[in-house]
PDB file of C-alpha atoms and ligand atoms in Angstrom:
ATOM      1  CA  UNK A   1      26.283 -14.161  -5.945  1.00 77.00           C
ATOM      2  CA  UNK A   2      22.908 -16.180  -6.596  1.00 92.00           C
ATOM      3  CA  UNK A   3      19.982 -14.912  -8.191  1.00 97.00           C
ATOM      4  CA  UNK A   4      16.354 -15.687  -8.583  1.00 97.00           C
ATOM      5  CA  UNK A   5      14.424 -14.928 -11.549  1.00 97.00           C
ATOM      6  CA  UNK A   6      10.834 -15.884 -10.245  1.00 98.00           C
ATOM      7  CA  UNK A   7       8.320 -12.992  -9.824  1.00 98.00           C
ATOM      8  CA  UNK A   8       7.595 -10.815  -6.508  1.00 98.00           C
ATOM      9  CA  UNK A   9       3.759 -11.085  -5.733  1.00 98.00           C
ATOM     10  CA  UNK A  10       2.073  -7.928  -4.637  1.00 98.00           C
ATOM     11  CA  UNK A  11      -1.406  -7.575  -3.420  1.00 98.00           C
ATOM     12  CA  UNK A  12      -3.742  -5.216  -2.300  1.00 98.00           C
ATOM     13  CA  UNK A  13      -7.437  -4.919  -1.717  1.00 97.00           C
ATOM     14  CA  UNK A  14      -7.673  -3.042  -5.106  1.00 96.00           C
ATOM     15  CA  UNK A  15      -5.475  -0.727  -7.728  1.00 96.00           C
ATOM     16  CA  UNK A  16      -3.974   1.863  -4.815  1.00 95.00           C
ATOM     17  CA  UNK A  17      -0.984  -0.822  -4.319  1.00 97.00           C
ATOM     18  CA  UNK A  18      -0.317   0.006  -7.708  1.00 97.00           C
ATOM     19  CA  UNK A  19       1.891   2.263  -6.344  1.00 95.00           C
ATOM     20  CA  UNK A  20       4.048   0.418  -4.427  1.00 97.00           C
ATOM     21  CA  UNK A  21       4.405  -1.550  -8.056  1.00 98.00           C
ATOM     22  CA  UNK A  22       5.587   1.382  -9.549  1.00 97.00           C
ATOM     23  CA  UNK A  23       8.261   2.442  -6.923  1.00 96.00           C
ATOM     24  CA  UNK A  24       9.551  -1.332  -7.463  1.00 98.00           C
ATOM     25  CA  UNK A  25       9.648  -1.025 -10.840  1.00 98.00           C
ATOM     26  CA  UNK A  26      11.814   2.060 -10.241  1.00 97.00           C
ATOM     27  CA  UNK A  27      14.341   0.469  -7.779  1.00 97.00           C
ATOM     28  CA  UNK A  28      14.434  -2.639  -9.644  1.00 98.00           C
ATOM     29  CA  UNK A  29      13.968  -2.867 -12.935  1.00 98.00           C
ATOM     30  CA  UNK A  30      14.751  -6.444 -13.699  1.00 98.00           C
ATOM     31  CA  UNK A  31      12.027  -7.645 -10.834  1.00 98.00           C
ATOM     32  CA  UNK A  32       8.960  -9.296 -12.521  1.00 98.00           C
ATOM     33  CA  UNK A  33       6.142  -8.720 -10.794  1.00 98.00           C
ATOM     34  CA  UNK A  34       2.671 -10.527 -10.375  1.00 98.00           C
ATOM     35  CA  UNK A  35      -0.017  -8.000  -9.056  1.00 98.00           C
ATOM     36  CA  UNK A  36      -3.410  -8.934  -7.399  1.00 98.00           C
ATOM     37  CA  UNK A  37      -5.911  -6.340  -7.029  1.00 98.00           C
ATOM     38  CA  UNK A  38      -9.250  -7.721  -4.809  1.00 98.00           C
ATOM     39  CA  UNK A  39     -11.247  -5.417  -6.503  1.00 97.00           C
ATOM     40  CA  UNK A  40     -14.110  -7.981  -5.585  1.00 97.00           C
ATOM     41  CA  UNK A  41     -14.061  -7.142  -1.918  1.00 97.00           C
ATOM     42  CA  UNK A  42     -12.359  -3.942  -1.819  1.00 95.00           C
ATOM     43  CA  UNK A  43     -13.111  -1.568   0.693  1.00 96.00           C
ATOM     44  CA  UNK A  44     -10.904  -3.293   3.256  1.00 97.00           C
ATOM     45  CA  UNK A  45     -10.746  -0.894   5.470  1.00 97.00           C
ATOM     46  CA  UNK A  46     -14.053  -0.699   6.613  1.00 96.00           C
ATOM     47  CA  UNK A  47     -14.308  -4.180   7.345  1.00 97.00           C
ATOM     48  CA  UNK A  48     -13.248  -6.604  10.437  1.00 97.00           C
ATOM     49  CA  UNK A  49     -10.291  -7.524  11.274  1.00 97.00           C
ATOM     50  CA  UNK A  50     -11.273 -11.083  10.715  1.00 98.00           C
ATOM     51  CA  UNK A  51     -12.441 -10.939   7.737  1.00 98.00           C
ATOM     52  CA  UNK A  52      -9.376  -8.266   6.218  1.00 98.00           C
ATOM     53  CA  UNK A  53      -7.035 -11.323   7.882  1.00 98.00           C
ATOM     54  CA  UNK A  54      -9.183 -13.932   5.411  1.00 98.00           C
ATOM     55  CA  UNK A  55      -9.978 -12.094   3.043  1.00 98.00           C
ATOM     56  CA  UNK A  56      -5.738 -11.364   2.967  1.00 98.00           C
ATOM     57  CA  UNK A  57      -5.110 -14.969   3.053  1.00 98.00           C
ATOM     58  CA  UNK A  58      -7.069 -15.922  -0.037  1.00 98.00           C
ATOM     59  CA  UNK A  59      -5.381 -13.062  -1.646  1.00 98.00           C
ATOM     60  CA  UNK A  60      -1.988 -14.371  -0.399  1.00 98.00           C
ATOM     61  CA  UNK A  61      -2.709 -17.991  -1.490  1.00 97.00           C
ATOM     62  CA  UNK A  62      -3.604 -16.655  -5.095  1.00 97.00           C
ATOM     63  CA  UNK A  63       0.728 -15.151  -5.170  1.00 98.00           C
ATOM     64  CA  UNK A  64       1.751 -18.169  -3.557  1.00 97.00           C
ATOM     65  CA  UNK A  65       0.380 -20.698  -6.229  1.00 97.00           C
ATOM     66  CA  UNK A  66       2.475 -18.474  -8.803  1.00 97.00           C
ATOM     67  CA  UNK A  67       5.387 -19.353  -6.847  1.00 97.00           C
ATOM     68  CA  UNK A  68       6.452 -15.703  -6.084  1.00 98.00           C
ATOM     69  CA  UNK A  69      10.220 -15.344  -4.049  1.00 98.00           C
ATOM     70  CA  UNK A  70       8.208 -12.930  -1.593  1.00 98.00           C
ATOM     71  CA  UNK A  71       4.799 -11.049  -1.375  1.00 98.00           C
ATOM     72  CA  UNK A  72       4.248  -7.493  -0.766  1.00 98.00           C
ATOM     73  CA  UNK A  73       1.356  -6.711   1.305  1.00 98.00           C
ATOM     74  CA  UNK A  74       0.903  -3.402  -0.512  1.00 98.00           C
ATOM     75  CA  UNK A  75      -2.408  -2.540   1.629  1.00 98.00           C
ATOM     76  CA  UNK A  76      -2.119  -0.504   4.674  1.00 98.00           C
ATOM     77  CA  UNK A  77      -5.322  -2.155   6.241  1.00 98.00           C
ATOM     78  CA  UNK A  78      -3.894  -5.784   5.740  1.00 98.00           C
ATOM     79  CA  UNK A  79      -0.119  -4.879   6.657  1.00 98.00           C
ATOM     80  CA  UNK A  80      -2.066  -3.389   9.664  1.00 98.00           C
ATOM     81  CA  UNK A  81      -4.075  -6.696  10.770  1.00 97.00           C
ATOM     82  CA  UNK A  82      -3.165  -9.400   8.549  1.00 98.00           C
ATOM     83  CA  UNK A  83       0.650  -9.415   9.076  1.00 98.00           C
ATOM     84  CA  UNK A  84       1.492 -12.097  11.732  1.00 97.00           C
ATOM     85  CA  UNK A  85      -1.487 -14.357  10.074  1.00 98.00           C
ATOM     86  CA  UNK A  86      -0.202 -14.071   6.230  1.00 98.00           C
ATOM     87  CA  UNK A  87       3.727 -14.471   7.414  1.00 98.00           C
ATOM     88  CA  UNK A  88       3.002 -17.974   9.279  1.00 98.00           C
ATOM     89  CA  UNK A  89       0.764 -18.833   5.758  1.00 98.00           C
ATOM     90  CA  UNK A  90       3.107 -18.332   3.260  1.00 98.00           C
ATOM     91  CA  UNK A  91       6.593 -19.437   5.291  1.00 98.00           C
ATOM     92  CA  UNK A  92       8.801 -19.228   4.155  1.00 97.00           C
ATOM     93  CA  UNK A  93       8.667 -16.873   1.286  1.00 98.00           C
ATOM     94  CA  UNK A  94       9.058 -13.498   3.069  1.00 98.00           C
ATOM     95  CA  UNK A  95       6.082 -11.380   3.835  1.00 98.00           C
ATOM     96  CA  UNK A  96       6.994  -7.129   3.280  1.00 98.00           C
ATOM     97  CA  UNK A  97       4.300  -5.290   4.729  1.00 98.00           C
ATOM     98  CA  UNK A  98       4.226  -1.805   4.099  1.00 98.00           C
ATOM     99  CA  UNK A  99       3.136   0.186   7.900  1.00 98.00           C
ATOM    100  CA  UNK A 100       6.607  -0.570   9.156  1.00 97.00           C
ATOM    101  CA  UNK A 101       8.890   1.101   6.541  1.00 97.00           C
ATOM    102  CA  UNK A 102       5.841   4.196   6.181  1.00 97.00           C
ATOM    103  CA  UNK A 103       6.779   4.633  10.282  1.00 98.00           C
ATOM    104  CA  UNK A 104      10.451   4.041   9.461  1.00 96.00           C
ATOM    105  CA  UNK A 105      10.220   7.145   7.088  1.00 96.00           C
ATOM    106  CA  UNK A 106       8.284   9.571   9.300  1.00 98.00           C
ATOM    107  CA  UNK A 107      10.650   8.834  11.998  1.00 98.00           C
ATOM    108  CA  UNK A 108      13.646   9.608   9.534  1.00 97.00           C
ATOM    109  CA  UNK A 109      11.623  12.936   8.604  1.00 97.00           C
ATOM    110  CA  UNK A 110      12.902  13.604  12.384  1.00 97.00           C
ATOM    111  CA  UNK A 111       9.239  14.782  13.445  1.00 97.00           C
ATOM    112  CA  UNK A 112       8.606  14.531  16.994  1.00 96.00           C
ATOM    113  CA  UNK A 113       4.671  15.498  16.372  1.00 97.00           C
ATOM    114  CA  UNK A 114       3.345  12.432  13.549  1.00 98.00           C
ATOM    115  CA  UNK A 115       0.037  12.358  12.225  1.00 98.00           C
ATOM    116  CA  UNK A 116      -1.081   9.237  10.473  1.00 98.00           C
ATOM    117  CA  UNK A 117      -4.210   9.812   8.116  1.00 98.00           C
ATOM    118  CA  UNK A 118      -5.329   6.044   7.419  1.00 98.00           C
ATOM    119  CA  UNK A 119      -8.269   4.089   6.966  1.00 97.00           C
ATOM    120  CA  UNK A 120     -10.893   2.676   9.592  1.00 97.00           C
ATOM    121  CA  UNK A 121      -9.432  -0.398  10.262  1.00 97.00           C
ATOM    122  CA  UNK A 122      -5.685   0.713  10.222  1.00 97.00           C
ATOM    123  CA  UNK A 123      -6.364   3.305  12.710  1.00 98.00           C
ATOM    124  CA  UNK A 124      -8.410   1.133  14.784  1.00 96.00           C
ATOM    125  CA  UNK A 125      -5.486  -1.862  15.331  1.00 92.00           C
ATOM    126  CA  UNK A 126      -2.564   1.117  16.111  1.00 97.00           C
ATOM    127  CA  UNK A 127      -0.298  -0.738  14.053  1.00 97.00           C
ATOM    128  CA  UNK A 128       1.136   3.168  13.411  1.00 98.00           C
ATOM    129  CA  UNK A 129       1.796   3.955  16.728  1.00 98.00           C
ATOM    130  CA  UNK A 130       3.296   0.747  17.867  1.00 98.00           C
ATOM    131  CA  UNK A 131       5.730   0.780  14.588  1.00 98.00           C
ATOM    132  CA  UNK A 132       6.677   4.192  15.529  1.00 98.00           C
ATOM    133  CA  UNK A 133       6.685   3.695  19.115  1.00 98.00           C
ATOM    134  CA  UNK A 134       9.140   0.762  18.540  1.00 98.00           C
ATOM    135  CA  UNK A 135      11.794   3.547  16.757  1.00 97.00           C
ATOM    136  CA  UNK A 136      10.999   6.440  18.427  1.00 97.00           C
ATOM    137  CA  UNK A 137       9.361   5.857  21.793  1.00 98.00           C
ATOM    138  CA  UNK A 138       9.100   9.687  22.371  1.00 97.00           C
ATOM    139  CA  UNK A 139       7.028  10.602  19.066  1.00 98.00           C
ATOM    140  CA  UNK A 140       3.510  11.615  20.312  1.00 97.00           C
ATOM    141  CA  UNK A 141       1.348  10.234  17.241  1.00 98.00           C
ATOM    142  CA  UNK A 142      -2.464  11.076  16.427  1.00 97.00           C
ATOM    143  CA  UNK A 143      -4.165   8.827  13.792  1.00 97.00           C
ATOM    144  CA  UNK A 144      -7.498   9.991  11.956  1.00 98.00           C
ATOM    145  CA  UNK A 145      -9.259   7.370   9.818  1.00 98.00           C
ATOM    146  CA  UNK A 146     -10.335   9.504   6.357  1.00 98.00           C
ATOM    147  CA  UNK A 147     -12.339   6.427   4.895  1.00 96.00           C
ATOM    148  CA  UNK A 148     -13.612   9.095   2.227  1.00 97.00           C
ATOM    149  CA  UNK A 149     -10.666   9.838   0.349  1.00 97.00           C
ATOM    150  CA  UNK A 150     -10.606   6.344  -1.346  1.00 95.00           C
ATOM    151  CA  UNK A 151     -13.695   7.185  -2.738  1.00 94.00           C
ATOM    152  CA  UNK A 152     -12.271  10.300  -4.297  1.00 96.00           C
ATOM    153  CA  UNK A 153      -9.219   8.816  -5.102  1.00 94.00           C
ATOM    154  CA  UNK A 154     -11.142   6.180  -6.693  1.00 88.00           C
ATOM    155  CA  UNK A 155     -13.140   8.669  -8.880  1.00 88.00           C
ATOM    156  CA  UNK A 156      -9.897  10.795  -9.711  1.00 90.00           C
ATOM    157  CA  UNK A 157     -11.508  13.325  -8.240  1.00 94.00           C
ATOM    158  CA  UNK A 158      -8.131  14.690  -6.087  1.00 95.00           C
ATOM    159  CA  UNK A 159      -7.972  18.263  -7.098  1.00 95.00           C
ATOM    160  CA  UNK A 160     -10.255  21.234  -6.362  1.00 96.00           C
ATOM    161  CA  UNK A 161     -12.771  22.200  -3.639  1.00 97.00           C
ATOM    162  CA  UNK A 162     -14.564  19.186  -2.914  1.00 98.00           C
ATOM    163  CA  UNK A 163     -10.650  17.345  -1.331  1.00 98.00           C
ATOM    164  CA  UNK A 164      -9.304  20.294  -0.014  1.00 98.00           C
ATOM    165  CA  UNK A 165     -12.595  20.549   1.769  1.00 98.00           C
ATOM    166  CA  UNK A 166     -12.746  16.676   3.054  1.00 98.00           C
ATOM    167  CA  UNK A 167      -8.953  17.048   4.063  1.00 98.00           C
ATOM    168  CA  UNK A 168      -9.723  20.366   5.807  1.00 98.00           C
ATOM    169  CA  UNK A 169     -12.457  18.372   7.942  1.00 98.00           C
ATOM    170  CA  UNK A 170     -10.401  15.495   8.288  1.00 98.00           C
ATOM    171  CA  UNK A 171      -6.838  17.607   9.764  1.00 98.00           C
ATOM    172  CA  UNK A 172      -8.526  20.563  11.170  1.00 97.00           C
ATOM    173  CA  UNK A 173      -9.083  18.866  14.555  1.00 97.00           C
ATOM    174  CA  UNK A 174      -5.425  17.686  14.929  1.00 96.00           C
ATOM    175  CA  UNK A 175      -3.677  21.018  13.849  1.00 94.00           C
ATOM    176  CA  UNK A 176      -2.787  22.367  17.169  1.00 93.00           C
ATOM    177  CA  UNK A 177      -0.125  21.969  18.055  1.00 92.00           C
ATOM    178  CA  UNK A 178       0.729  21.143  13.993  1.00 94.00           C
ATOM    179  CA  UNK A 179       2.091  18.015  13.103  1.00 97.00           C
ATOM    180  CA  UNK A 180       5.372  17.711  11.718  1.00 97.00           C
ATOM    181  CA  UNK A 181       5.188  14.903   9.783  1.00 98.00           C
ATOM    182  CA  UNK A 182       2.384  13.026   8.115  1.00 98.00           C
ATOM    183  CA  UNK A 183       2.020   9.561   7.488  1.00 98.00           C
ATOM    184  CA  UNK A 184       0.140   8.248   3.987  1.00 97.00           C
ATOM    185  CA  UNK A 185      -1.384   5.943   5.538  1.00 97.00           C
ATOM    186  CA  UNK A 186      -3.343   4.506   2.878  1.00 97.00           C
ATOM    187  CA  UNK A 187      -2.512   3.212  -0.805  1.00 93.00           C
ATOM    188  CA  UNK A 188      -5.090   6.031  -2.198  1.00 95.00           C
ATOM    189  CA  UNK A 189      -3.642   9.216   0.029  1.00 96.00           C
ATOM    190  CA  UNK A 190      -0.788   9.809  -2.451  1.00 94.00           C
ATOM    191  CA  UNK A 191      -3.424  10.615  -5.143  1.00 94.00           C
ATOM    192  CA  UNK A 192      -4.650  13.585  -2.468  1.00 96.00           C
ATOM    193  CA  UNK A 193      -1.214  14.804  -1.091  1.00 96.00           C
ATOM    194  CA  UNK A 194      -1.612  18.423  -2.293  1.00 97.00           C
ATOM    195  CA  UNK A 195      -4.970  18.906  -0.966  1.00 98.00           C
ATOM    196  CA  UNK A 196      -3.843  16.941   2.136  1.00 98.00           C
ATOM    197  CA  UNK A 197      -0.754  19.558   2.657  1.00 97.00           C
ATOM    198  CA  UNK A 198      -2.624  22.378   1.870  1.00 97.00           C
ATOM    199  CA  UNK A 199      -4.686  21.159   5.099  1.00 97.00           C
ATOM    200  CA  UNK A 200      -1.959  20.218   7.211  1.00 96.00           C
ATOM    201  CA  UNK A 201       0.385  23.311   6.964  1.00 93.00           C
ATOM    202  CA  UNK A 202       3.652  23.945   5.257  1.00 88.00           C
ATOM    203  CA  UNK A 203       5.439  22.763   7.826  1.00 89.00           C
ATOM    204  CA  UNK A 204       4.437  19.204   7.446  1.00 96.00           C
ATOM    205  CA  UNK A 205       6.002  16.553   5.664  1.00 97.00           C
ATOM    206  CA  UNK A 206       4.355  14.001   3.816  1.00 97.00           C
ATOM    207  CA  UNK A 207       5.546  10.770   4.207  1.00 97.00           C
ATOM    208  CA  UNK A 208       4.673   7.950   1.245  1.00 93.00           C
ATOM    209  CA  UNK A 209       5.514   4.569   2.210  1.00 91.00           C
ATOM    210  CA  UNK A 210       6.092   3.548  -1.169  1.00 94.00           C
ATOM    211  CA  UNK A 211       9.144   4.135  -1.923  1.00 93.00           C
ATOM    212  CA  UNK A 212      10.845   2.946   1.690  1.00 94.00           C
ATOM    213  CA  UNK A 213       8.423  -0.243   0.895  1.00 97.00           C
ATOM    214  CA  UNK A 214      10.651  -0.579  -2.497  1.00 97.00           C
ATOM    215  CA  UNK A 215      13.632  -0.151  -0.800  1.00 96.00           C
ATOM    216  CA  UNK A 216      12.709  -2.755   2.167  1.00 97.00           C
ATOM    217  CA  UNK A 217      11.791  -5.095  -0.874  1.00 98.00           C
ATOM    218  CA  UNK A 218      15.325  -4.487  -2.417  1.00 98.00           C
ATOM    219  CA  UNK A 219      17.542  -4.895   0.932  1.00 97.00           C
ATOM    220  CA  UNK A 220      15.767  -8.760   1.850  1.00 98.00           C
ATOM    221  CA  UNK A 221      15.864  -9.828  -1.521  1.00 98.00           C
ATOM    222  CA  UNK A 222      19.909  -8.910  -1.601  1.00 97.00           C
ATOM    223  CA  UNK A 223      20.380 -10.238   1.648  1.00 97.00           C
ATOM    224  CA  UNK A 224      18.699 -13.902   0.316  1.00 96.00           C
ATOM    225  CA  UNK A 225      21.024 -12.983  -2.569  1.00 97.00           C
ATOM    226  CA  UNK A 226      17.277 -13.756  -4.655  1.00 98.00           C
ATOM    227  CA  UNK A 227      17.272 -10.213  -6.739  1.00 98.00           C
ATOM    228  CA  UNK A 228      16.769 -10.790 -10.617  1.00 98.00           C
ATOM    229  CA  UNK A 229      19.738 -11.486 -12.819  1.00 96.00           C
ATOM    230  CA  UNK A 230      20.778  -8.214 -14.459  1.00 96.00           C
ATOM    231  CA  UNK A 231      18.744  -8.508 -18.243  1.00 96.00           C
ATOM    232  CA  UNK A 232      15.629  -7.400 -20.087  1.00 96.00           C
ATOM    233  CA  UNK A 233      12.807  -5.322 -17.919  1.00 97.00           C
ATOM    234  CA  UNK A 234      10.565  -6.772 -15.627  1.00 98.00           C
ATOM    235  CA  UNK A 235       7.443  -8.660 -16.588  1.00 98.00           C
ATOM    236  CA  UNK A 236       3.992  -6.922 -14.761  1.00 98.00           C
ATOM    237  CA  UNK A 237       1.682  -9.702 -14.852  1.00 98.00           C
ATOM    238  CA  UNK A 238      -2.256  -7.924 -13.532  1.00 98.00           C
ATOM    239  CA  UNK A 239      -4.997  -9.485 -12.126  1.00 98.00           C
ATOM    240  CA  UNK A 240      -8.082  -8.608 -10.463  1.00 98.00           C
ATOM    241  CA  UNK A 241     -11.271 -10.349  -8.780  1.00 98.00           C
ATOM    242  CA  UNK A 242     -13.924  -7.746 -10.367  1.00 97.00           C
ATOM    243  CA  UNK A 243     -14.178  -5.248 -12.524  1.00 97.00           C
ATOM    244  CA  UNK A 244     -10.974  -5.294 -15.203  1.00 97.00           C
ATOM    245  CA  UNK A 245     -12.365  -2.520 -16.980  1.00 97.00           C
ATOM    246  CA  UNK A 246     -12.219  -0.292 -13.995  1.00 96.00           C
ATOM    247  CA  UNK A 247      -8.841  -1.528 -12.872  1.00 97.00           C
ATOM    248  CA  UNK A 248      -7.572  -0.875 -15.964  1.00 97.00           C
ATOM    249  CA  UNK A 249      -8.870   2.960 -16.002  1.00 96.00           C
ATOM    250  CA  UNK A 250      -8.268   3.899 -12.156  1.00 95.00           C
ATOM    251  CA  UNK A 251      -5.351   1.689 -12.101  1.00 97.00           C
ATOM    252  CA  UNK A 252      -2.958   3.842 -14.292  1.00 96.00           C
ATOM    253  CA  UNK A 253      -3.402   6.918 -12.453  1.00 93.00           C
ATOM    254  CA  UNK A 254      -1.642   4.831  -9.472  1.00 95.00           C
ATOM    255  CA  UNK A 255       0.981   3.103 -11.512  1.00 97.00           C
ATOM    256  CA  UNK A 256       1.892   6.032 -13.630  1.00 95.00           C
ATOM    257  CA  UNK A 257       1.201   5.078 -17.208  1.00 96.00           C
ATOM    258  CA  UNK A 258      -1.949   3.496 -19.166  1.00 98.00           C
ATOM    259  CA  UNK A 259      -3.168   0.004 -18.514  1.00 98.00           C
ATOM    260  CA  UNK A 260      -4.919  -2.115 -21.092  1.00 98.00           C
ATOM    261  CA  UNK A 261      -7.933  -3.486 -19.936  1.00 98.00           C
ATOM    262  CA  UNK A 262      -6.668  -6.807 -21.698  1.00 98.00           C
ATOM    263  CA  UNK A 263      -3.760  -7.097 -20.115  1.00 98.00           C
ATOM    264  CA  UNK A 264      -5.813  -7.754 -16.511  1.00 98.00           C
ATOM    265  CA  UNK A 265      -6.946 -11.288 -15.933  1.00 98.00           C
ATOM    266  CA  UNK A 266      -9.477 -11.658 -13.854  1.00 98.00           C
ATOM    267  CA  UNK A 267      -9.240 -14.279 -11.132  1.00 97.00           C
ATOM    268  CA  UNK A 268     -11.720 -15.584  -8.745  1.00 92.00           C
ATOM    269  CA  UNK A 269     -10.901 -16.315  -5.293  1.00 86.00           C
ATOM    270  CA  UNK A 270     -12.132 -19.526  -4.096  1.00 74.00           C
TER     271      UNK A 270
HETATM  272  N1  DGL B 301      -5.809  -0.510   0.251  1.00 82.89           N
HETATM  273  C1  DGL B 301      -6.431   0.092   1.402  1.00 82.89           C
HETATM  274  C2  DGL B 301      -5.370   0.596   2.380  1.00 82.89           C
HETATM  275  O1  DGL B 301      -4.266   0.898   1.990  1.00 82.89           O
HETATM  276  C3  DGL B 301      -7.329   1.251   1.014  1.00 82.89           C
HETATM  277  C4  DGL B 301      -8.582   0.850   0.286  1.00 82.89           C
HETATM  278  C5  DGL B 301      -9.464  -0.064   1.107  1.00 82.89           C
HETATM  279  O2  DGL B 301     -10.062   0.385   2.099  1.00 82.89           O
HETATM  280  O3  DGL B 301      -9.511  -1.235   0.764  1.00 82.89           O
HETATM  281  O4  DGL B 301      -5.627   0.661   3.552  1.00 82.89           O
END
C-alpha cells in the first residue's frame, strides 16, 4: 500500500469551510491540511456565476502551487457553479466538492420531502435538485436562498430571538406539507441548526454535509492509495486574502477550538 504525505488543499470563500477542516481532521488525523479562506471577496453567494467560477479558480490556483494531492471545494456556492470549471483546472489532482455528498446524506436520511436552505447563488444553479434528482428521482425538493444567516453566523450571533425569527421567515413558507429532511446548504447553516429546527419541525432532519464531505475525501484518497502514512497529527497550515484578525476570531467557532491570529498568513490573489 502507497502513501502520500503532501497536504489536502481546502478552500472556501471565507472561515465557514472551516468546518469541513474539522470533520477531516476527525476522520483523518494524519492528513495535513492547507486552508484558504477568500475572506477578500467573500460573500460568494451573492455574486455571478462568472465571477464565483473566477473568483474559485484563483482560489484553486493558490492550493495547487502548494502542490496539494486533492482540493476540497468546501463552499456550497462554488461546489454549486464552479465544479466542472475548477476540475478541468487543476487535472489531475481530484476536485471534492461538497453539494454532492450533502444530497447523498439527505437521500440516506430516507426523506421523500427535502428542503435545501442555501445561499443565492446555490439555489439559483439547482445543483441540489439535480444531485438529488440523480439518487432519488422521486424526492420532491424545495430550495430557499437565506443569504442572511451568514451574516449572523458571521457575527456569532446564532442563538436567541433575532435567528429563530430569520429562520421562522425563511421555512415558514415551505412547511406544508413539512419537510422531512433538510439540507445545510451553506458552510455557515451549521452555526444556526437549532434555531433552523426549531423552524422546521421536529420531524425534520438536518443534514450537514461535512462530515459525508470527510468521508468522500477519505474513500478517493484510499482508492489512489494517497492517504498519509500512519505518524504524528496533521499539519493545518491557514491563510486568508483579508482580514487575519477576523479569521482568526470567527474562524474558531467553525473549526472548534481557538485560532491564533498569527498562525493565518495572509495571501493575495493575483
Ligand atoms: N461559503 C458560502 C457557501 O457555502 C457561504 C458564504 C458566502 O456567501 O460566501 O455557500
Amino acid at each position: 500500500m502507497a502513501f502520500d504525505p503532501r497536504p489536502i488543499g481546502v478552500f472556501d470563500s471565507g472561515v465557514g469551510g472551516l468546518s469541513v477542516v474539522r470533520a477531516i481532521v476527525e476522520a483523518m488525523p494524519f492528513e495535513s491540511i492547507v486552508y484558504l479562506g477568500d475572506t477578500a471577496r467573500l460573500p460568494y453567494g451573492t455574486k455571478s456565476r462568472e465571477t464565483v467560477i473566477r473568483y474559485a479558480r484563483r482560489a484553486a490556483r493558490v492550493l495547487a502551487e502548494r502542490d496539494v494531492k486533492m482540493v476540497v471545494v468546501a463552499c456550497n456556492t462554488a461546489s454549486a457553479v464552479a465544479l466542472g470549471a475548477l476540475s478541468d483546472l487543476l487535472a489531475p489532482v481530484p476536485v471534492v466538492g461538497v453539494v454532492e455528498p450533502g444530497a447523498r446524506a439527505a437521500v440516506a436520511t430516507g426523506a421523500r420531502r427535502i428542503l435545501v436552505l442555501a445561499t443565492e447563488g446555490t439555489v439559483r444553479g439547482g445543483a441540489y435538485e439535480r444531485a438529488i434528482a440523480r439518487i432519488r428521482p422521486e424526492a420532491s425538493v424545495a430550495s430557499v436562498a437565506c443569504p442572511l444567516f451568514v451574516g449572523l453566523a458571521e457575527e456569532g450571533w446564532t442563538d436567541g430571538q433575532v435567528p429563530r425569527l430569520v429562520a421562522e421567515a425563511y421555512v415558514a413558507p415551505h412547511r406544508t406539507p413539512p419537510p422531512e429532511a433538510v439540507v445545510l446548504g451553506c458552510t455557515h447553516f451549521p452555526l444556526l441548526a437549532d434555531a433552523i429546527a426549531e423552524a422546521c419541525g421536529s420531524k425534520a432532519v438536518l443534514v450537514d454535509s461535512a462530515a459525508t464531505t470527510a468521508a468522500q475525501v477519505k474513500a478517493r484518497l484510499r482508492a489512489r492509495e494517497a492517504e498519509a502514512p500512519i505518524g504524528p497529527p496533521g499539519r493545518i497550515e491557514l491563510f486568508a486574502t483579508d482580514g487575519v484578525d477576523r479569521f482568526a476570531r470567527v474562524g474558531g467557532r467553525f473549526l472548534g477550538r481557538p485560532i491564533d491570529p498569527t498562525d493565518v498568513q495572509l495571501v493575495n490573489l493575483p
